[in-house]
């Protein structure tokens, strides 16, 4: 079997593309601002309030709908523990001040499919509507000299990250997508319930976008292409399985991809997020280190590398 290293250094190299890879400037603790308190945004905010006290000083929330930020400021600041709890203070921020922070979370969307949608990948339909929206905030960030981390949580995560970069004004290293965490979590869900996939729990890996193009490996050392593709398809369909029950699939993405992955990132821990690679944003296990981003170095089989190459090419084809 042909093996080679996955070239982690190419993710942050400036030599192969014209974009600066300068890392974000993030103090600790930091100020986090979250735009849009829909199902995902409000659940993400709850996760950050409960779990982010060690790395987040204040959590600013912004939503253009009447009384929505007031509702969540009221509720979230009442989420507390007996005795001395360490929780970020939740504050309402005006849309004009939403980028006055260290970490900006873009959770806004102009189209969220309802529970009647039970087939197909609707993320690209969301892309056409959400692209100009994320571009407008990226443009604002560039004009204001934003030096923090610009995080995309809205679907489709990876193409929207590139749209934000192409708008200009932000470095490639400042933009990050949070969508792959839930795909890894869903793979673990199935692996814990089907012995055929059990190796994923200790040896598996997730790569690529949140949705079409996802690449799951059942094991790095004992890679089985057919089994890995079967697991990938199960995970890609998980949101449709939830819709078949009559519910929107937002809780696991908001927490696994959103709150838990973001907090791991801010703590300098290994996590799944999308970073810049060969002109696109691509999900991979990584962590923030002094001066940049460290990618996990892996020895991968050729069959898995080919799937990863196809996923990158698929993202490159999106305009």
mmCIF file of C-alpha atoms in Angstrom:
data_model
loop_
_atom_site.group_PDB
_atom_site.id
_atom_site.type_symbol
_atom_site.label_atom_id
_atom_site.label_comp_id
_atom_site.label_asym_id
_atom_site.label_seq_id
_atom_site.Cartn_x
_atom_site.Cartn_y
_atom_site.Cartn_z
ATOM 1 C CA UNK A 1 0.000 0.000 0.000
ATOM 2 C CA UNK A 2 1.386 3.398 -0.978
ATOM 3 C CA UNK A 3 1.780 5.678 2.035
ATOM 4 C CA UNK A 4 2.794 9.299 2.440
ATOM 5 C CA UNK A 5 2.511 12.136 4.896
ATOM 6 C CA UNK A 6 -0.471 14.405 4.727
ATOM 7 C CA UNK A 7 1.331 17.730 4.032
ATOM 8 C CA UNK A 8 0.219 19.766 7.016
ATOM 9 C CA UNK A 9 2.616 22.626 6.287
ATOM 10 C CA UNK A 10 0.725 23.465 3.079
ATOM 11 C CA UNK A 11 -2.262 24.635 5.098
ATOM 12 C CA UNK A 12 -0.468 27.731 6.366
ATOM 13 C CA UNK A 13 2.169 28.369 3.701
ATOM 14 C CA UNK A 14 1.943 31.778 2.008
ATOM 15 C CA UNK A 15 4.077 30.684 -0.942
ATOM 16 C CA UNK A 16 1.348 28.850 -2.831
ATOM 17 C CA UNK A 17 -1.373 31.506 -2.753
ATOM 18 C CA UNK A 18 -1.589 35.296 -2.518
ATOM 19 C CA UNK A 19 -3.317 35.451 0.877
ATOM 20 C CA UNK A 20 -1.589 36.328 4.113
ATOM 21 C CA UNK A 21 -1.685 33.497 6.652
ATOM 22 C CA UNK A 22 -1.166 35.808 9.642
ATOM 23 C CA UNK A 23 -2.748 34.209 12.736
ATOM 24 C CA UNK A 24 -5.446 35.996 14.755
ATOM 25 C CA UNK A 25 -4.660 38.001 17.866
ATOM 26 C CA UNK A 26 -6.604 36.434 20.752
ATOM 27 C CA UNK A 27 -6.007 37.313 24.409
ATOM 28 C CA UNK A 28 -7.022 35.020 27.234
ATOM 29 C CA UNK A 29 -9.663 35.447 28.450
ATOM 30 C CA UNK A 30 -11.215 36.904 25.313
ATOM 31 C CA UNK A 31 -14.329 38.736 24.226
ATOM 32 C CA UNK A 32 -16.617 36.647 22.011
ATOM 33 C CA UNK A 33 -19.437 38.170 19.966
ATOM 34 C CA UNK A 34 -22.112 36.013 18.378
ATOM 35 C CA UNK A 35 -24.327 37.159 15.505
ATOM 36 C CA UNK A 36 -27.829 35.680 15.177
ATOM 37 C CA UNK A 37 -29.655 33.773 17.899
ATOM 38 C CA UNK A 38 -31.608 31.226 15.940
ATOM 39 C CA UNK A 39 -31.714 27.555 16.915
ATOM 40 C CA UNK A 40 -27.974 27.093 16.357
ATOM 41 C CA UNK A 41 -26.864 30.473 17.686
ATOM 42 C CA UNK A 42 -28.871 30.291 20.906
ATOM 43 C CA UNK A 43 -27.767 26.704 21.630
ATOM 44 C CA UNK A 44 -24.163 27.666 20.907
ATOM 45 C CA UNK A 45 -24.470 30.642 23.254
ATOM 46 C CA UNK A 46 -25.798 28.363 25.995
ATOM 47 C CA UNK A 47 -22.819 26.026 25.561
ATOM 48 C CA UNK A 48 -20.366 28.916 25.778
ATOM 49 C CA UNK A 49 -22.077 30.321 28.878
ATOM 50 C CA UNK A 50 -21.946 26.936 30.633
ATOM 51 C CA UNK A 51 -18.456 25.844 29.619
ATOM 52 C CA UNK A 52 -16.421 28.865 28.581
ATOM 53 C CA UNK A 53 -15.690 30.685 31.826
ATOM 54 C CA UNK A 54 -11.969 29.885 31.737
ATOM 55 C CA UNK A 55 -11.321 31.411 28.313
ATOM 56 C CA UNK A 56 -14.208 33.848 27.693
ATOM 57 C CA UNK A 57 -14.607 37.062 29.677
ATOM 58 C CA UNK A 58 -17.767 38.375 27.998
ATOM 59 C CA UNK A 59 -20.178 36.875 25.504
ATOM 60 C CA UNK A 60 -21.778 39.540 23.356
ATOM 61 C CA UNK A 61 -24.982 38.574 21.552
ATOM 62 C CA UNK A 62 -26.551 40.305 18.564
ATOM 63 C CA UNK A 63 -29.754 39.658 16.639
ATOM 64 C CA UNK A 64 -31.753 42.028 14.460
ATOM 65 C CA UNK A 65 -35.137 40.620 15.510
ATOM 66 C CA UNK A 66 -37.091 42.542 18.106
ATOM 67 C CA UNK A 67 -36.638 41.346 21.705
ATOM 68 C CA UNK A 68 -34.584 38.270 20.719
ATOM 69 C CA UNK A 69 -31.289 39.494 22.227
ATOM 70 C CA UNK A 70 -33.196 40.773 25.273
ATOM 71 C CA UNK A 71 -34.716 37.339 25.756
ATOM 72 C CA UNK A 72 -31.354 35.557 25.603
ATOM 73 C CA UNK A 73 -29.509 38.080 27.768
ATOM 74 C CA UNK A 74 -32.239 37.586 30.374
ATOM 75 C CA UNK A 75 -32.154 33.787 30.178
ATOM 76 C CA UNK A 76 -28.444 33.124 29.749
ATOM 77 C CA UNK A 77 -27.366 35.324 32.642
ATOM 78 C CA UNK A 78 -29.764 33.318 34.817
ATOM 79 C CA UNK A 79 -27.957 30.083 33.936
ATOM 80 C CA UNK A 80 -25.837 29.680 37.036
ATOM 81 C CA UNK A 81 -24.587 27.158 39.552
ATOM 82 C CA UNK A 82 -24.979 27.060 43.330
ATOM 83 C CA UNK A 83 -22.205 28.984 45.035
ATOM 84 C CA UNK A 84 -19.302 30.477 43.134
ATOM 85 C CA UNK A 85 -19.697 29.798 39.444
ATOM 86 C CA UNK A 86 -17.355 31.037 36.758
ATOM 87 C CA UNK A 87 -19.469 31.997 33.763
ATOM 88 C CA UNK A 88 -18.926 34.577 31.020
ATOM 89 C CA UNK A 89 -21.115 37.656 31.386
ATOM 90 C CA UNK A 90 -23.649 37.846 28.545
ATOM 91 C CA UNK A 91 -24.152 41.294 27.049
ATOM 92 C CA UNK A 92 -26.285 42.666 24.229
ATOM 93 C CA UNK A 93 -24.223 44.306 21.494
ATOM 94 C CA UNK A 94 -25.459 46.505 18.664
ATOM 95 C CA UNK A 95 -24.833 45.351 15.104
ATOM 96 C CA UNK A 96 -22.492 48.311 14.606
ATOM 97 C CA UNK A 97 -20.326 47.020 17.470
ATOM 98 C CA UNK A 98 -20.527 43.299 16.726
ATOM 99 C CA UNK A 99 -16.910 43.199 15.469
ATOM 100 C CA UNK A 100 -15.521 44.978 18.529
ATOM 101 C CA UNK A 101 -14.286 41.682 19.970
ATOM 102 C CA UNK A 102 -11.538 39.078 19.837
ATOM 103 C CA UNK A 103 -13.638 36.245 18.379
ATOM 104 C CA UNK A 104 -16.595 36.810 16.043
ATOM 105 C CA UNK A 105 -19.089 33.972 15.507
ATOM 106 C CA UNK A 106 -21.136 34.197 12.304
ATOM 107 C CA UNK A 107 -24.320 32.181 12.903
ATOM 108 C CA UNK A 108 -26.614 34.197 10.635
ATOM 109 C CA UNK A 109 -28.591 32.614 7.809
ATOM 110 C CA UNK A 110 -31.112 33.877 5.278
ATOM 111 C CA UNK A 111 -32.478 30.372 4.696
ATOM 112 C CA UNK A 112 -32.924 27.520 7.151
ATOM 113 C CA UNK A 113 -34.828 24.509 5.748
ATOM 114 C CA UNK A 114 -37.819 23.492 7.848
ATOM 115 C CA UNK A 115 -38.737 19.979 8.919
ATOM 116 C CA UNK A 116 -40.590 19.357 5.642
ATOM 117 C CA UNK A 117 -37.199 18.981 3.917
ATOM 118 C CA UNK A 118 -36.308 15.303 4.215
ATOM 119 C CA UNK A 119 -34.012 14.646 1.253
ATOM 120 C CA UNK A 120 -31.004 16.090 -0.539
ATOM 121 C CA UNK A 121 -28.210 18.394 0.572
ATOM 122 C CA UNK A 122 -29.716 21.876 0.956
ATOM 123 C CA UNK A 123 -26.445 23.494 2.009
ATOM 124 C CA UNK A 124 -25.619 24.835 -1.452
ATOM 125 C CA UNK A 125 -29.023 26.505 -1.700
ATOM 126 C CA UNK A 126 -28.112 28.152 1.597
ATOM 127 C CA UNK A 127 -24.769 29.191 0.084
ATOM 128 C CA UNK A 128 -26.348 31.383 -2.577
ATOM 129 C CA UNK A 129 -28.242 33.346 0.069
ATOM 130 C CA UNK A 130 -25.658 33.338 2.859
ATOM 131 C CA UNK A 131 -22.621 34.201 0.744
ATOM 132 C CA UNK A 132 -23.410 37.936 0.343
ATOM 133 C CA UNK A 133 -24.305 38.087 4.028
ATOM 134 C CA UNK A 134 -21.000 36.663 5.271
ATOM 135 C CA UNK A 135 -19.146 38.767 2.695
ATOM 136 C CA UNK A 136 -20.696 41.946 4.077
ATOM 137 C CA UNK A 137 -19.421 41.187 7.597
ATOM 138 C CA UNK A 138 -15.991 40.153 6.300
ATOM 139 C CA UNK A 139 -15.819 43.443 4.417
ATOM 140 C CA UNK A 140 -16.783 45.312 7.581
ATOM 141 C CA UNK A 141 -14.106 43.423 9.523
ATOM 142 C CA UNK A 142 -11.456 44.358 6.994
ATOM 143 C CA UNK A 143 -12.482 48.014 6.956
ATOM 144 C CA UNK A 144 -12.276 48.184 10.740
ATOM 145 C CA UNK A 145 -8.904 46.490 10.991
ATOM 146 C CA UNK A 146 -10.285 43.458 12.829
ATOM 147 C CA UNK A 147 -7.372 41.382 14.147
ATOM 148 C CA UNK A 148 -9.245 38.592 15.904
ATOM 149 C CA UNK A 149 -10.715 35.301 14.707
ATOM 150 C CA UNK A 150 -13.621 35.366 12.245
ATOM 151 C CA UNK A 151 -15.531 32.098 12.751
ATOM 152 C CA UNK A 152 -18.158 30.740 10.379
ATOM 153 C CA UNK A 153 -20.773 28.409 11.852
ATOM 154 C CA UNK A 154 -23.558 28.891 9.280
ATOM 155 C CA UNK A 155 -24.002 26.422 6.412
ATOM 156 C CA UNK A 156 -22.260 25.696 4.158
ATOM 157 C CA UNK A 157 -19.319 26.375 6.464
ATOM 158 C CA UNK A 158 -16.330 25.802 4.193
ATOM 159 C CA UNK A 159 -17.479 27.710 1.078
ATOM 160 C CA UNK A 160 -18.625 30.594 3.275
ATOM 161 C CA UNK A 161 -15.149 30.782 4.832
ATOM 162 C CA UNK A 162 -13.635 31.206 1.386
ATOM 163 C CA UNK A 163 -16.267 33.796 0.476
ATOM 164 C CA UNK A 164 -15.250 35.755 3.573
ATOM 165 C CA UNK A 165 -11.579 35.562 2.577
ATOM 166 C CA UNK A 166 -12.186 36.620 -1.028
ATOM 167 C CA UNK A 167 -14.005 39.726 0.167
ATOM 168 C CA UNK A 168 -10.608 40.998 1.287
ATOM 169 C CA UNK A 169 -9.278 42.582 4.429
ATOM 170 C CA UNK A 170 -8.799 39.465 6.547
ATOM 171 C CA UNK A 171 -5.866 37.074 6.514
ATOM 172 C CA UNK A 172 -6.390 33.407 5.730
ATOM 173 C CA UNK A 173 -5.286 32.556 9.271
ATOM 174 C CA UNK A 174 -7.975 34.741 10.848
ATOM 175 C CA UNK A 175 -10.885 32.878 9.252
ATOM 176 C CA UNK A 176 -11.953 29.496 10.574
ATOM 177 C CA UNK A 177 -14.946 27.246 9.982
ATOM 178 C CA UNK A 178 -16.706 25.183 12.616
ATOM 179 C CA UNK A 179 -18.676 22.364 11.028
ATOM 180 C CA UNK A 180 -16.572 19.190 11.110
ATOM 181 C CA UNK A 181 -16.842 18.571 14.855
ATOM 182 C CA UNK A 182 -20.367 17.195 14.642
ATOM 183 C CA UNK A 183 -19.410 14.893 11.770
ATOM 184 C CA UNK A 184 -16.741 13.335 13.964
ATOM 185 C CA UNK A 185 -19.260 13.150 16.826
ATOM 186 C CA UNK A 186 -21.840 11.458 14.599
ATOM 187 C CA UNK A 187 -19.224 8.960 13.419
ATOM 188 C CA UNK A 188 -18.489 8.163 17.047
ATOM 189 C CA UNK A 189 -22.211 7.728 17.682
ATOM 190 C CA UNK A 190 -22.481 5.067 14.983
ATOM 191 C CA UNK A 191 -19.145 3.470 15.904
ATOM 192 C CA UNK A 192 -20.336 2.942 19.470
ATOM 193 C CA UNK A 193 -23.421 1.124 18.175
ATOM 194 C CA UNK A 194 -22.022 -0.981 15.330
ATOM 195 C CA UNK A 195 -18.991 -3.193 15.963
ATOM 196 C CA UNK A 196 -17.959 -2.935 12.318
ATOM 197 C CA UNK A 197 -17.122 0.739 12.863
ATOM 198 C CA UNK A 198 -15.707 0.374 16.398
ATOM 199 C CA UNK A 199 -12.120 1.144 15.347
ATOM 200 C CA UNK A 200 -13.171 4.719 14.606
ATOM 201 C CA UNK A 201 -13.474 5.408 18.335
ATOM 202 C CA UNK A 202 -9.709 5.108 18.814
ATOM 203 C CA UNK A 203 -8.176 5.137 15.317
ATOM 204 C CA UNK A 204 -10.591 7.041 13.086
ATOM 205 C CA UNK A 205 -10.309 10.498 11.572
ATOM 206 C CA UNK A 206 -12.592 13.051 9.925
ATOM 207 C CA UNK A 207 -11.554 15.361 7.093
ATOM 208 C CA UNK A 208 -13.194 17.848 4.806
ATOM 209 C CA UNK A 209 -16.385 19.852 4.707
ATOM 210 C CA UNK A 210 -19.545 19.649 6.749
ATOM 211 C CA UNK A 211 -21.727 17.909 4.168
ATOM 212 C CA UNK A 212 -20.965 16.809 0.608
ATOM 213 C CA UNK A 213 -17.264 16.010 0.325
ATOM 214 C CA UNK A 214 -16.941 14.698 3.884
ATOM 215 C CA UNK A 215 -14.198 12.076 4.263
ATOM 216 C CA UNK A 216 -14.229 9.670 7.206
ATOM 217 C CA UNK A 217 -11.541 7.047 7.772
ATOM 218 C CA UNK A 218 -12.551 4.082 9.920
ATOM 219 C CA UNK A 219 -8.877 3.757 10.928
ATOM 220 C CA UNK A 220 -5.586 5.340 9.916
ATOM 221 C CA UNK A 221 -3.457 2.246 10.552
ATOM 222 C CA UNK A 222 -6.038 -0.303 9.332
ATOM 223 C CA UNK A 223 -7.893 1.707 6.725
ATOM 224 C CA UNK A 224 -10.824 -0.067 5.062
ATOM 225 C CA UNK A 225 -12.048 1.984 2.102
ATOM 226 C CA UNK A 226 -15.457 0.324 1.727
ATOM 227 C CA UNK A 227 -16.205 0.491 5.455
ATOM 228 C CA UNK A 228 -15.040 4.101 5.638
ATOM 229 C CA UNK A 229 -17.258 5.113 2.734
ATOM 230 C CA UNK A 230 -20.237 3.373 4.332
ATOM 231 C CA UNK A 231 -19.658 5.211 7.604
ATOM 232 C CA UNK A 232 -19.259 8.486 5.714
ATOM 233 C CA UNK A 233 -22.625 8.031 4.012
ATOM 234 C CA UNK A 234 -24.349 7.233 7.313
ATOM 235 C CA UNK A 235 -22.944 10.389 8.888
ATOM 236 C CA UNK A 236 -23.830 12.554 5.874
ATOM 237 C CA UNK A 237 -27.434 11.322 6.146
ATOM 238 C CA UNK A 238 -27.739 11.862 9.892
ATOM 239 C CA UNK A 239 -29.346 15.275 9.533
ATOM 240 C CA UNK A 240 -31.959 13.805 7.169
ATOM 241 C CA UNK A 241 -32.652 11.016 9.651
ATOM 242 C CA UNK A 242 -33.412 13.647 12.279
ATOM 243 C CA UNK A 243 -35.668 15.502 9.846
ATOM 244 C CA UNK A 244 -37.515 12.237 9.177
ATOM 245 C CA UNK A 245 -38.422 12.285 12.881
ATOM 246 C CA UNK A 246 -39.905 15.741 12.378
ATOM 247 C CA UNK A 247 -37.182 17.817 14.055
ATOM 248 C CA UNK A 248 -34.450 20.200 12.909
ATOM 249 C CA UNK A 249 -30.934 18.808 13.483
ATOM 250 C CA UNK A 250 -29.331 21.718 15.292
ATOM 251 C CA UNK A 251 -28.440 20.764 18.896
ATOM 252 C CA UNK A 252 -25.503 18.459 18.117
ATOM 253 C CA UNK A 253 -24.015 20.791 15.468
ATOM 254 C CA UNK A 254 -24.309 23.837 17.749
ATOM 255 C CA UNK A 255 -22.516 22.055 20.582
ATOM 256 C CA UNK A 256 -20.130 19.590 18.896
ATOM 257 C CA UNK A 257 -19.076 21.779 15.972
ATOM 258 C CA UNK A 258 -19.740 25.065 17.729
ATOM 259 C CA UNK A 259 -19.277 25.460 21.465
ATOM 260 C CA UNK A 260 -17.057 22.469 22.258
ATOM 261 C CA UNK A 261 -14.807 22.839 19.203
ATOM 262 C CA UNK A 262 -14.452 26.605 19.632
ATOM 263 C CA UNK A 263 -13.531 26.274 23.305
ATOM 264 C CA UNK A 264 -10.967 23.579 22.508
ATOM 265 C CA UNK A 265 -9.537 25.907 19.868
ATOM 266 C CA UNK A 266 -9.284 28.820 22.310
ATOM 267 C CA UNK A 267 -7.571 26.565 24.857
ATOM 268 C CA UNK A 268 -4.971 25.474 22.314
ATOM 269 C CA UNK A 269 -6.322 21.913 22.276
ATOM 270 C CA UNK A 270 -6.705 19.530 19.354
ATOM 271 C CA UNK A 271 -10.099 19.922 17.691
ATOM 272 C CA UNK A 272 -11.820 19.807 14.304
ATOM 273 C CA UNK A 273 -12.185 23.013 12.302
ATOM 274 C CA UNK A 274 -11.678 24.266 8.759
ATOM 275 C CA UNK A 275 -8.486 26.097 7.882
ATOM 276 C CA UNK A 276 -7.001 27.374 4.631
ATOM 277 C CA UNK A 277 -5.549 24.802 2.236
ATOM 278 C CA UNK A 278 -4.835 25.051 -1.492
ATOM 279 C CA UNK A 279 -7.214 27.944 -2.018
ATOM 280 C CA UNK A 280 -10.114 26.543 0.024
ATOM 281 C CA UNK A 281 -11.076 25.989 3.637
ATOM 282 C CA UNK A 282 -10.862 22.341 4.615
ATOM 283 C CA UNK A 283 -11.727 20.608 7.866
ATOM 284 C CA UNK A 284 -8.958 18.818 9.723
ATOM 285 C CA UNK A 285 -7.775 18.135 13.251
ATOM 286 C CA UNK A 286 -5.589 21.035 14.368
ATOM 287 C CA UNK A 287 -4.753 23.356 17.229
ATOM 288 C CA UNK A 288 -3.673 26.952 17.772
ATOM 289 C CA UNK A 289 -0.064 27.373 18.849
ATOM 290 C CA UNK A 290 2.121 30.411 19.366
ATOM 291 C CA UNK A 291 2.546 32.047 15.996
ATOM 292 C CA UNK A 292 0.145 29.930 13.964
ATOM 293 C CA UNK A 293 -1.745 26.692 13.438
ATOM 294 C CA UNK A 294 -0.405 23.189 14.002
ATOM 295 C CA UNK A 295 -1.908 20.476 11.818
ATOM 296 C CA UNK A 296 -1.908 16.837 12.754
ATOM 297 C CA UNK A 297 0.749 14.983 10.784
ATOM 298 C CA UNK A 298 -0.440 11.576 9.635
ATOM 299 C CA UNK A 299 0.846 8.754 7.492
ATOM 300 C CA UNK A 300 -2.103 8.056 5.187
ATOM 301 C CA UNK A 301 -2.875 5.285 2.685
ATOM 302 C CA UNK A 302 -3.123 6.319 -0.956
ATOM 303 C CA UNK A 303 -6.832 5.412 -1.178
ATOM 304 C CA UNK A 304 -7.623 7.826 1.636
ATOM 305 C CA UNK A 305 -5.393 10.534 0.184
ATOM 306 C CA UNK A 306 -7.260 10.253 -3.105
ATOM 307 C CA UNK A 307 -10.580 10.806 -1.340
ATOM 308 C CA UNK A 308 -9.111 13.878 0.355
ATOM 309 C CA UNK A 309 -7.839 15.215 -2.968
ATOM 310 C CA UNK A 310 -11.304 14.771 -4.486
ATOM 311 C CA UNK A 311 -12.869 16.619 -1.565
ATOM 312 C CA UNK A 312 -10.454 19.537 -2.003
ATOM 313 C CA UNK A 313 -11.160 19.643 -5.744
ATOM 314 C CA UNK A 314 -14.900 19.670 -5.029
ATOM 315 C CA UNK A 315 -14.508 22.703 -2.792
ATOM 316 C CA UNK A 316 -12.271 24.412 -5.353
ATOM 317 C CA UNK A 317 -15.031 24.035 -7.956
ATOM 318 C CA UNK A 318 -17.534 26.019 -5.875
ATOM 319 C CA UNK A 319 -17.733 29.642 -6.972
#
